[in-house]
């Protein structure tokens, strides 16, 4: 029996004194991010490095708390084979792992980590899988993770400003710190960002000799699945990827034009 991904079960308990987030038994050090917050008037100054560090620590925790496929497993071998030419994006080295969970999902973090769930791998052929991986890389290339983090942070800075006096250092509550970390693993992207990531997925397919229709095909498959028995396990992917039918049609047109 495969384990269900436990992201949703994450409980954030933070120590307000030490600027660390406790997730389960693990303590995530967010001092750097909080320091960045305190030093600046707005979240705009949250650097790529700050976000990458938060991503790195979140991913470390995720890897420790999810069933990562063994390096010599079929899942890992397939992922290694499909991503052998995908070394870095925007100078950020990429790393890939499979979580052996039933969920149909994949996600990226700003530190270059891509995680693909075996439930997704079971449903997609190689072309579709490369397209989805390319899509996730696109979210890194577009700095979408960083932007989601910045948005979450801005919202918090605004709330924090209400309780702070005389422009003093903003004090984050435990739940605000929890929100900040959650923004990394549960980011909601805009349709514009999703379109751009779809374009990136298409590009990755074409440039690496995979089917130009991999992206549209994967989206069409997800649309179909959302209407069938597997609806509950594709729900999560859909909640963060709105309007998949429209996206599928749009990127199929791109592939049609490429073929001409
Ligand atoms: Zn996306």
PDB file of C-alpha atoms and ligand atoms in Angstrom:
ATOM      1  CA  UNK A   1       0.000   0.000   0.000  1.00  0.00           C
ATOM      2  CA  UNK A   2       1.547   3.207  -1.082  1.00  0.00           C
ATOM      3  CA  UNK A   3       1.594   6.043   1.307  1.00  0.00           C
ATOM      4  CA  UNK A   4      -0.308   9.165   0.580  1.00  0.00           C
ATOM      5  CA  UNK A   5       1.703  12.299   0.397  1.00  0.00           C
ATOM      6  CA  UNK A   6       1.695  14.025   3.698  1.00  0.00           C
ATOM      7  CA  UNK A   7       2.102  17.635   2.650  1.00  0.00           C
ATOM      8  CA  UNK A   8      -1.435  18.416   3.654  1.00  0.00           C
ATOM      9  CA  UNK A   9      -0.814  17.020   7.095  1.00  0.00           C
ATOM     10  CA  UNK A  10       2.090  19.312   7.801  1.00  0.00           C
ATOM     11  CA  UNK A  11       1.633  21.099  11.060  1.00  0.00           C
ATOM     12  CA  UNK A  12       3.612  24.211  11.615  1.00  0.00           C
ATOM     13  CA  UNK A  13       4.700  24.973  15.128  1.00  0.00           C
ATOM     14  CA  UNK A  14       7.180  27.762  15.332  1.00  0.00           C
ATOM     15  CA  UNK A  15       9.284  29.187  18.054  1.00  0.00           C
ATOM     16  CA  UNK A  16       8.773  32.901  17.856  1.00  0.00           C
ATOM     17  CA  UNK A  17      11.932  33.581  19.793  1.00  0.00           C
ATOM     18  CA  UNK A  18      14.342  31.733  17.545  1.00  0.00           C
ATOM     19  CA  UNK A  19      12.862  32.477  14.115  1.00  0.00           C
ATOM     20  CA  UNK A  20      12.639  28.831  13.257  1.00  0.00           C
ATOM     21  CA  UNK A  21       9.771  26.811  11.926  1.00  0.00           C
ATOM     22  CA  UNK A  22       9.172  23.389  13.366  1.00  0.00           C
ATOM     23  CA  UNK A  23       7.545  21.059  10.900  1.00  0.00           C
ATOM     24  CA  UNK A  24       6.824  17.753  12.513  1.00  0.00           C
ATOM     25  CA  UNK A  25      10.015  16.799  14.316  1.00  0.00           C
ATOM     26  CA  UNK A  26      12.193  18.913  12.111  1.00  0.00           C
ATOM     27  CA  UNK A  27      13.183  22.503  12.694  1.00  0.00           C
ATOM     28  CA  UNK A  28      13.504  24.726   9.678  1.00  0.00           C
ATOM     29  CA  UNK A  29      15.708  27.719  10.122  1.00  0.00           C
ATOM     30  CA  UNK A  30      14.014  30.745   8.636  1.00  0.00           C
ATOM     31  CA  UNK A  31      16.170  33.237  10.428  1.00  0.00           C
ATOM     32  CA  UNK A  32      17.658  34.383   7.168  1.00  0.00           C
ATOM     33  CA  UNK A  33      14.278  35.110   5.625  1.00  0.00           C
ATOM     34  CA  UNK A  34      13.000  36.830   8.728  1.00  0.00           C
ATOM     35  CA  UNK A  35      16.180  38.864   8.864  1.00  0.00           C
ATOM     36  CA  UNK A  36      15.614  39.888   5.258  1.00  0.00           C
ATOM     37  CA  UNK A  37      12.081  40.866   6.234  1.00  0.00           C
ATOM     38  CA  UNK A  38      13.222  42.897   9.175  1.00  0.00           C
ATOM     39  CA  UNK A  39      15.924  44.711   7.282  1.00  0.00           C
ATOM     40  CA  UNK A  40      13.677  45.986   4.537  1.00  0.00           C
ATOM     41  CA  UNK A  41      10.555  48.036   4.158  1.00  0.00           C
ATOM     42  CA  UNK A  42       8.945  45.506   1.841  1.00  0.00           C
ATOM     43  CA  UNK A  43       9.288  41.923   0.724  1.00  0.00           C
ATOM     44  CA  UNK A  44      10.655  43.087  -2.609  1.00  0.00           C
ATOM     45  CA  UNK A  45      14.102  42.694  -1.125  1.00  0.00           C
ATOM     46  CA  UNK A  46      13.658  39.010  -0.394  1.00  0.00           C
ATOM     47  CA  UNK A  47      16.492  37.786  -2.576  1.00  0.00           C
ATOM     48  CA  UNK A  48      16.601  34.741  -4.813  1.00  0.00           C
ATOM     49  CA  UNK A  49      19.195  33.380  -2.428  1.00  0.00           C
ATOM     50  CA  UNK A  50      16.840  33.770   0.549  1.00  0.00           C
ATOM     51  CA  UNK A  51      14.085  31.934  -1.291  1.00  0.00           C
ATOM     52  CA  UNK A  52      16.463  29.268  -2.559  1.00  0.00           C
ATOM     53  CA  UNK A  53      17.617  28.615   0.984  1.00  0.00           C
ATOM     54  CA  UNK A  54      14.034  28.258   2.211  1.00  0.00           C
ATOM     55  CA  UNK A  55      13.292  25.946  -0.715  1.00  0.00           C
ATOM     56  CA  UNK A  56      16.351  23.875  -0.006  1.00  0.00           C
ATOM     57  CA  UNK A  57      15.371  23.348   3.615  1.00  0.00           C
ATOM     58  CA  UNK A  58      11.750  22.613   2.718  1.00  0.00           C
ATOM     59  CA  UNK A  59      12.808  20.079   0.101  1.00  0.00           C
ATOM     60  CA  UNK A  60      15.178  18.447   2.563  1.00  0.00           C
ATOM     61  CA  UNK A  61      12.263  17.967   4.917  1.00  0.00           C
ATOM     62  CA  UNK A  62       9.957  16.737   2.163  1.00  0.00           C
ATOM     63  CA  UNK A  63      12.549  14.187   1.042  1.00  0.00           C
ATOM     64  CA  UNK A  64      12.975  12.985   4.601  1.00  0.00           C
ATOM     65  CA  UNK A  65       9.234  12.603   5.106  1.00  0.00           C
ATOM     66  CA  UNK A  66       8.096  11.080   1.827  1.00  0.00           C
ATOM     67  CA  UNK A  67       8.949   7.678   0.330  1.00  0.00           C
ATOM     68  CA  UNK A  68      11.709   8.595  -2.111  1.00  0.00           C
ATOM     69  CA  UNK A  69      12.169   5.957  -4.817  1.00  0.00           C
ATOM     70  CA  UNK A  70      15.476   4.074  -4.551  1.00  0.00           C
ATOM     71  CA  UNK A  71      18.077   5.255  -7.098  1.00  0.00           C
ATOM     72  CA  UNK A  72      18.057   1.868  -8.837  1.00  0.00           C
ATOM     73  CA  UNK A  73      14.263   1.534  -8.899  1.00  0.00           C
ATOM     74  CA  UNK A  74      12.292   1.506 -12.147  1.00  0.00           C
ATOM     75  CA  UNK A  75      10.807   4.897 -11.337  1.00  0.00           C
ATOM     76  CA  UNK A  76      14.188   6.521 -10.676  1.00  0.00           C
ATOM     77  CA  UNK A  77      15.803   4.866 -13.710  1.00  0.00           C
ATOM     78  CA  UNK A  78      13.048   6.200 -15.929  1.00  0.00           C
ATOM     79  CA  UNK A  79      13.299   9.693 -14.466  1.00  0.00           C
ATOM     80  CA  UNK A  80      17.096   9.695 -14.818  1.00  0.00           C
ATOM     81  CA  UNK A  81      16.779   8.577 -18.441  1.00  0.00           C
ATOM     82  CA  UNK A  82      14.217  11.242 -19.297  1.00  0.00           C
ATOM     83  CA  UNK A  83      16.084  14.087 -17.596  1.00  0.00           C
ATOM     84  CA  UNK A  84      19.656  13.253 -18.600  1.00  0.00           C
ATOM     85  CA  UNK A  85      19.948  16.415 -20.721  1.00  0.00           C
ATOM     86  CA  UNK A  86      18.185  18.674 -18.231  1.00  0.00           C
ATOM     87  CA  UNK A  87      21.115  19.796 -16.127  1.00  0.00           C
ATOM     88  CA  UNK A  88      20.322  23.347 -15.131  1.00  0.00           C
ATOM     89  CA  UNK A  89      18.036  26.320 -15.670  1.00  0.00           C
ATOM     90  CA  UNK A  90      19.148  29.951 -15.462  1.00  0.00           C
ATOM     91  CA  UNK A  91      22.391  28.734 -13.924  1.00  0.00           C
ATOM     92  CA  UNK A  92      20.548  26.792 -11.215  1.00  0.00           C
ATOM     93  CA  UNK A  93      21.532  23.096 -11.154  1.00  0.00           C
ATOM     94  CA  UNK A  94      18.509  20.804 -11.322  1.00  0.00           C
ATOM     95  CA  UNK A  95      17.966  17.720  -9.210  1.00  0.00           C
ATOM     96  CA  UNK A  96      15.180  15.186  -9.598  1.00  0.00           C
ATOM     97  CA  UNK A  97      13.572  12.607  -7.331  1.00  0.00           C
ATOM     98  CA  UNK A  98      10.475  10.422  -7.369  1.00  0.00           C
ATOM     99  CA  UNK A  99       8.120  10.167  -4.430  1.00  0.00           C
ATOM    100  CA  UNK A 100       6.348   6.827  -4.444  1.00  0.00           C
ATOM    101  CA  UNK A 101       2.898   8.161  -3.673  1.00  0.00           C
ATOM    102  CA  UNK A 102      -0.448   7.739  -5.405  1.00  0.00           C
ATOM    103  CA  UNK A 103      -0.981  11.460  -5.931  1.00  0.00           C
ATOM    104  CA  UNK A 104      -0.899  12.756  -9.499  1.00  0.00           C
ATOM    105  CA  UNK A 105       1.431  15.674  -9.093  1.00  0.00           C
ATOM    106  CA  UNK A 106       4.851  17.214  -9.502  1.00  0.00           C
ATOM    107  CA  UNK A 107       6.354  20.376  -8.122  1.00  0.00           C
ATOM    108  CA  UNK A 108       9.418  22.567  -8.368  1.00  0.00           C
ATOM    109  CA  UNK A 109      11.293  24.697  -5.906  1.00  0.00           C
ATOM    110  CA  UNK A 110      13.465  27.711  -6.548  1.00  0.00           C
ATOM    111  CA  UNK A 111      16.602  25.848  -5.531  1.00  0.00           C
ATOM    112  CA  UNK A 112      16.337  23.654  -8.658  1.00  0.00           C
ATOM    113  CA  UNK A 113      14.620  20.692  -7.027  1.00  0.00           C
ATOM    114  CA  UNK A 114      11.951  18.919  -9.060  1.00  0.00           C
ATOM    115  CA  UNK A 115       9.876  16.212  -7.433  1.00  0.00           C
ATOM    116  CA  UNK A 116       7.702  13.879  -9.496  1.00  0.00           C
ATOM    117  CA  UNK A 117       5.113  11.608  -7.915  1.00  0.00           C
ATOM    118  CA  UNK A 118       4.916   7.987  -9.051  1.00  0.00           C
ATOM    119  CA  UNK A 119       1.126   8.345  -9.404  1.00  0.00           C
ATOM    120  CA  UNK A 120       1.807  10.838 -12.174  1.00  0.00           C
ATOM    121  CA  UNK A 121       4.525   8.667 -13.752  1.00  0.00           C
ATOM    122  CA  UNK A 122       2.119   5.715 -13.910  1.00  0.00           C
ATOM    123  CA  UNK A 123      -0.344   7.752 -15.957  1.00  0.00           C
ATOM    124  CA  UNK A 124       1.919   9.605 -18.371  1.00  0.00           C
ATOM    125  CA  UNK A 125       4.007   8.321 -21.260  1.00  0.00           C
ATOM    126  CA  UNK A 126       7.589   9.557 -21.671  1.00  0.00           C
ATOM    127  CA  UNK A 127       6.695  12.516 -23.903  1.00  0.00           C
ATOM    128  CA  UNK A 128       3.985  13.690 -21.523  1.00  0.00           C
ATOM    129  CA  UNK A 129       6.206  13.257 -18.500  1.00  0.00           C
ATOM    130  CA  UNK A 130       9.058  15.257 -20.033  1.00  0.00           C
ATOM    131  CA  UNK A 131       6.523  17.984 -20.883  1.00  0.00           C
ATOM    132  CA  UNK A 132       5.314  18.147 -17.285  1.00  0.00           C
ATOM    133  CA  UNK A 133       8.879  18.152 -15.970  1.00  0.00           C
ATOM    134  CA  UNK A 134       9.659  20.927 -18.457  1.00  0.00           C
ATOM    135  CA  UNK A 135       6.600  22.783 -17.201  1.00  0.00           C
ATOM    136  CA  UNK A 136       7.912  22.578 -13.636  1.00  0.00           C
ATOM    137  CA  UNK A 137      11.357  23.764 -14.768  1.00  0.00           C
ATOM    138  CA  UNK A 138       9.502  26.653 -16.410  1.00  0.00           C
ATOM    139  CA  UNK A 139       8.175  27.680 -13.002  1.00  0.00           C
ATOM    140  CA  UNK A 140      11.789  27.976 -11.830  1.00  0.00           C
ATOM    141  CA  UNK A 141      12.901  29.790 -15.000  1.00  0.00           C
ATOM    142  CA  UNK A 142      10.016  32.254 -14.633  1.00  0.00           C
ATOM    143  CA  UNK A 143      10.887  32.831 -10.970  1.00  0.00           C
ATOM    144  CA  UNK A 144       7.291  31.867 -10.176  1.00  0.00           C
ATOM    145  CA  UNK A 145       8.285  30.198  -6.912  1.00  0.00           C
ATOM    146  CA  UNK A 146      10.180  33.287  -5.869  1.00  0.00           C
ATOM    147  CA  UNK A 147       7.215  35.492  -6.809  1.00  0.00           C
ATOM    148  CA  UNK A 148       4.755  33.310  -4.881  1.00  0.00           C
ATOM    149  CA  UNK A 149       7.041  33.562  -1.898  1.00  0.00           C
ATOM    150  CA  UNK A 150       7.266  37.318  -2.288  1.00  0.00           C
ATOM    151  CA  UNK A 151       3.482  37.632  -2.493  1.00  0.00           C
ATOM    152  CA  UNK A 152       3.026  35.564   0.657  1.00  0.00           C
ATOM    153  CA  UNK A 153       5.670  37.607   2.336  1.00  0.00           C
ATOM    154  CA  UNK A 154       4.152  40.938   1.303  1.00  0.00           C
ATOM    155  CA  UNK A 155       0.808  39.868   2.724  1.00  0.00           C
ATOM    156  CA  UNK A 156       2.516  39.043   5.965  1.00  0.00           C
ATOM    157  CA  UNK A 157       4.533  42.232   6.055  1.00  0.00           C
ATOM    158  CA  UNK A 158       1.270  44.151   5.675  1.00  0.00           C
ATOM    159  CA  UNK A 159      -0.341  42.235   8.500  1.00  0.00           C
ATOM    160  CA  UNK A 160       2.814  42.546  10.564  1.00  0.00           C
ATOM    161  CA  UNK A 161       2.932  46.287   9.997  1.00  0.00           C
ATOM    162  CA  UNK A 162      -0.438  46.607  11.708  1.00  0.00           C
ATOM    163  CA  UNK A 163       0.990  45.393  14.971  1.00  0.00           C
ATOM    164  CA  UNK A 164       4.383  46.995  14.657  1.00  0.00           C
ATOM    165  CA  UNK A 165       4.942  50.476  15.978  1.00  0.00           C
ATOM    166  CA  UNK A 166       7.134  53.287  14.773  1.00  0.00           C
ATOM    167  CA  UNK A 167       8.419  51.326  11.814  1.00  0.00           C
ATOM    168  CA  UNK A 168      10.147  48.886  14.122  1.00  0.00           C
ATOM    169  CA  UNK A 169      11.024  45.350  13.181  1.00  0.00           C
ATOM    170  CA  UNK A 170       8.036  43.324  12.129  1.00  0.00           C
ATOM    171  CA  UNK A 171       7.286  40.441  14.441  1.00  0.00           C
ATOM    172  CA  UNK A 172       5.895  37.420  12.721  1.00  0.00           C
ATOM    173  CA  UNK A 173       3.508  35.165  14.532  1.00  0.00           C
ATOM    174  CA  UNK A 174       3.885  31.403  14.416  1.00  0.00           C
ATOM    175  CA  UNK A 175       1.097  31.067  11.880  1.00  0.00           C
ATOM    176  CA  UNK A 176       2.599  33.749   9.671  1.00  0.00           C
ATOM    177  CA  UNK A 177       5.877  31.866   9.621  1.00  0.00           C
ATOM    178  CA  UNK A 178       3.920  28.739   8.759  1.00  0.00           C
ATOM    179  CA  UNK A 179       2.243  30.530   5.859  1.00  0.00           C
ATOM    180  CA  UNK A 180       5.625  31.647   4.599  1.00  0.00           C
ATOM    181  CA  UNK A 181       6.949  28.099   4.419  1.00  0.00           C
ATOM    182  CA  UNK A 182       3.731  26.773   2.942  1.00  0.00           C
ATOM    183  CA  UNK A 183       4.060  29.258   0.078  1.00  0.00           C
ATOM    184  CA  UNK A 184       6.982  27.190  -1.172  1.00  0.00           C
ATOM    185  CA  UNK A 185       5.260  23.822  -1.357  1.00  0.00           C
ATOM    186  CA  UNK A 186       1.703  24.903  -2.083  1.00  0.00           C
ATOM    187  CA  UNK A 187       2.137  27.858  -4.414  1.00  0.00           C
ATOM    188  CA  UNK A 188      -0.811  29.000  -6.497  1.00  0.00           C
ATOM    189  CA  UNK A 189       0.326  30.275  -9.846  1.00  0.00           C
ATOM    190  CA  UNK A 190      -1.488  32.662 -12.141  1.00  0.00           C
ATOM    191  CA  UNK A 191      -2.831  31.602 -15.518  1.00  0.00           C
ATOM    192  CA  UNK A 192      -0.156  33.743 -17.165  1.00  0.00           C
ATOM    193  CA  UNK A 193       2.532  31.857 -15.258  1.00  0.00           C
ATOM    194  CA  UNK A 194       0.928  28.528 -16.195  1.00  0.00           C
ATOM    195  CA  UNK A 195       0.846  29.509 -19.881  1.00  0.00           C
ATOM    196  CA  UNK A 196       4.519  30.471 -19.738  1.00  0.00           C
ATOM    197  CA  UNK A 197       5.363  27.193 -17.984  1.00  0.00           C
ATOM    198  CA  UNK A 198       3.403  25.274 -20.646  1.00  0.00           C
ATOM    199  CA  UNK A 199       5.450  27.055 -23.314  1.00  0.00           C
ATOM    200  CA  UNK A 200       8.574  26.013 -21.465  1.00  0.00           C
ATOM    201  CA  UNK A 201       7.396  22.397 -21.281  1.00  0.00           C
ATOM    202  CA  UNK A 202       6.733  22.452 -25.025  1.00  0.00           C
ATOM    203  CA  UNK A 203      10.204  23.893 -25.649  1.00  0.00           C
ATOM    204  CA  UNK A 204      11.882  21.247 -23.493  1.00  0.00           C
ATOM    205  CA  UNK A 205      10.111  18.502 -25.487  1.00  0.00           C
ATOM    206  CA  UNK A 206      11.091  19.938 -28.860  1.00  0.00           C
ATOM    207  CA  UNK A 207      14.681  20.654 -27.894  1.00  0.00           C
ATOM    208  CA  UNK A 208      15.224  17.185 -26.479  1.00  0.00           C
ATOM    209  CA  UNK A 209      13.675  15.154 -29.258  1.00  0.00           C
ATOM    210  CA  UNK A 210      10.379  14.389 -27.548  1.00  0.00           C
ATOM    211  CA  UNK A 211       6.916  14.689 -29.085  1.00  0.00           C
ATOM    212  CA  UNK A 212       5.878  18.352 -29.520  1.00  0.00           C
ATOM    213  CA  UNK A 213       2.378  17.249 -28.475  1.00  0.00           C
ATOM    214  CA  UNK A 214       3.607  15.945 -25.102  1.00  0.00           C
ATOM    215  CA  UNK A 215       2.454  19.060 -23.258  1.00  0.00           C
ATOM    216  CA  UNK A 216      -1.028  19.248 -24.762  1.00  0.00           C
ATOM    217  CA  UNK A 217      -1.462  15.503 -24.459  1.00  0.00           C
ATOM    218  CA  UNK A 218      -0.565  15.500 -20.755  1.00  0.00           C
ATOM    219  CA  UNK A 219      -3.027  18.317 -20.089  1.00  0.00           C
ATOM    220  CA  UNK A 220      -5.763  16.584 -22.056  1.00  0.00           C
ATOM    221  CA  UNK A 221      -5.097  13.460 -20.028  1.00  0.00           C
ATOM    222  CA  UNK A 222      -5.437  15.414 -16.784  1.00  0.00           C
ATOM    223  CA  UNK A 223      -8.692  16.931 -17.969  1.00  0.00           C
ATOM    224  CA  UNK A 224     -10.006  13.440 -18.744  1.00  0.00           C
ATOM    225  CA  UNK A 225      -8.836  12.082 -15.400  1.00  0.00           C
ATOM    226  CA  UNK A 226     -10.508  14.894 -13.528  1.00  0.00           C
ATOM    227  CA  UNK A 227     -13.818  13.678 -14.905  1.00  0.00           C
ATOM    228  CA  UNK A 228     -13.264  10.027 -14.031  1.00  0.00           C
ATOM    229  CA  UNK A 229     -12.652   7.744 -11.092  1.00  0.00           C
ATOM    230  CA  UNK A 230      -9.249   9.249 -10.444  1.00  0.00           C
ATOM    231  CA  UNK A 231     -10.732  12.700  -9.921  1.00  0.00           C
ATOM    232  CA  UNK A 232      -9.863  12.848  -6.205  1.00  0.00           C
ATOM    233  CA  UNK A 233      -6.129  12.282  -6.752  1.00  0.00           C
ATOM    234  CA  UNK A 234      -5.783  14.743  -9.627  1.00  0.00           C
ATOM    235  CA  UNK A 235      -7.700  17.357  -7.692  1.00  0.00           C
ATOM    236  CA  UNK A 236      -4.597  18.789  -6.095  1.00  0.00           C
ATOM    237  CA  UNK A 237      -2.824  19.290  -9.380  1.00  0.00           C
ATOM    238  CA  UNK A 238      -5.899  20.972 -10.765  1.00  0.00           C
ATOM    239  CA  UNK A 239      -6.314  23.277  -7.834  1.00  0.00           C
ATOM    240  CA  UNK A 240      -2.930  24.778  -8.642  1.00  0.00           C
ATOM    241  CA  UNK A 241      -3.328  24.524 -12.417  1.00  0.00           C
ATOM    242  CA  UNK A 242      -6.605  26.214 -13.330  1.00  0.00           C
ATOM    243  CA  UNK A 243      -8.341  25.922 -16.641  1.00  0.00           C
ATOM    244  CA  UNK A 244      -6.448  22.912 -17.979  1.00  0.00           C
ATOM    245  CA  UNK A 245      -8.741  22.385 -20.979  1.00  0.00           C
ATOM    246  CA  UNK A 246      -8.024  25.881 -22.202  1.00  0.00           C
ATOM    247  CA  UNK A 247      -4.330  25.404 -21.598  1.00  0.00           C
ATOM    248  CA  UNK A 248      -4.373  22.111 -23.503  1.00  0.00           C
ATOM    249  CA  UNK A 249      -6.051  23.731 -26.525  1.00  0.00           C
ATOM    250  CA  UNK A 250      -3.647  26.643 -26.473  1.00  0.00           C
ATOM    251  CA  UNK A 251      -0.455  24.574 -26.327  1.00  0.00           C
ATOM    252  CA  UNK A 252      -1.827  22.107 -28.905  1.00  0.00           C
ATOM    253  CA  UNK A 253      -2.110  25.047 -31.289  1.00  0.00           C
ATOM    254  CA  UNK A 254       1.523  25.861 -30.578  1.00  0.00           C
ATOM    255  CA  UNK A 255       2.450  22.282 -31.508  1.00  0.00           C
ATOM    256  CA  UNK A 256       0.268  22.477 -34.658  1.00  0.00           C
ATOM    257  CA  UNK A 257       2.080  25.632 -35.736  1.00  0.00           C
ATOM    258  CA  UNK A 258       5.436  24.007 -34.993  1.00  0.00           C
ATOM    259  CA  UNK A 259       4.545  21.093 -37.267  1.00  0.00           C
ATOM    260  CA  UNK A 260       3.664  23.357 -40.199  1.00  0.00           C
TER     261      UNK A 260
HETATM  262 ZN1  LIG B   1       2.221  24.866 -13.169  1.00  0.00          ZN
END
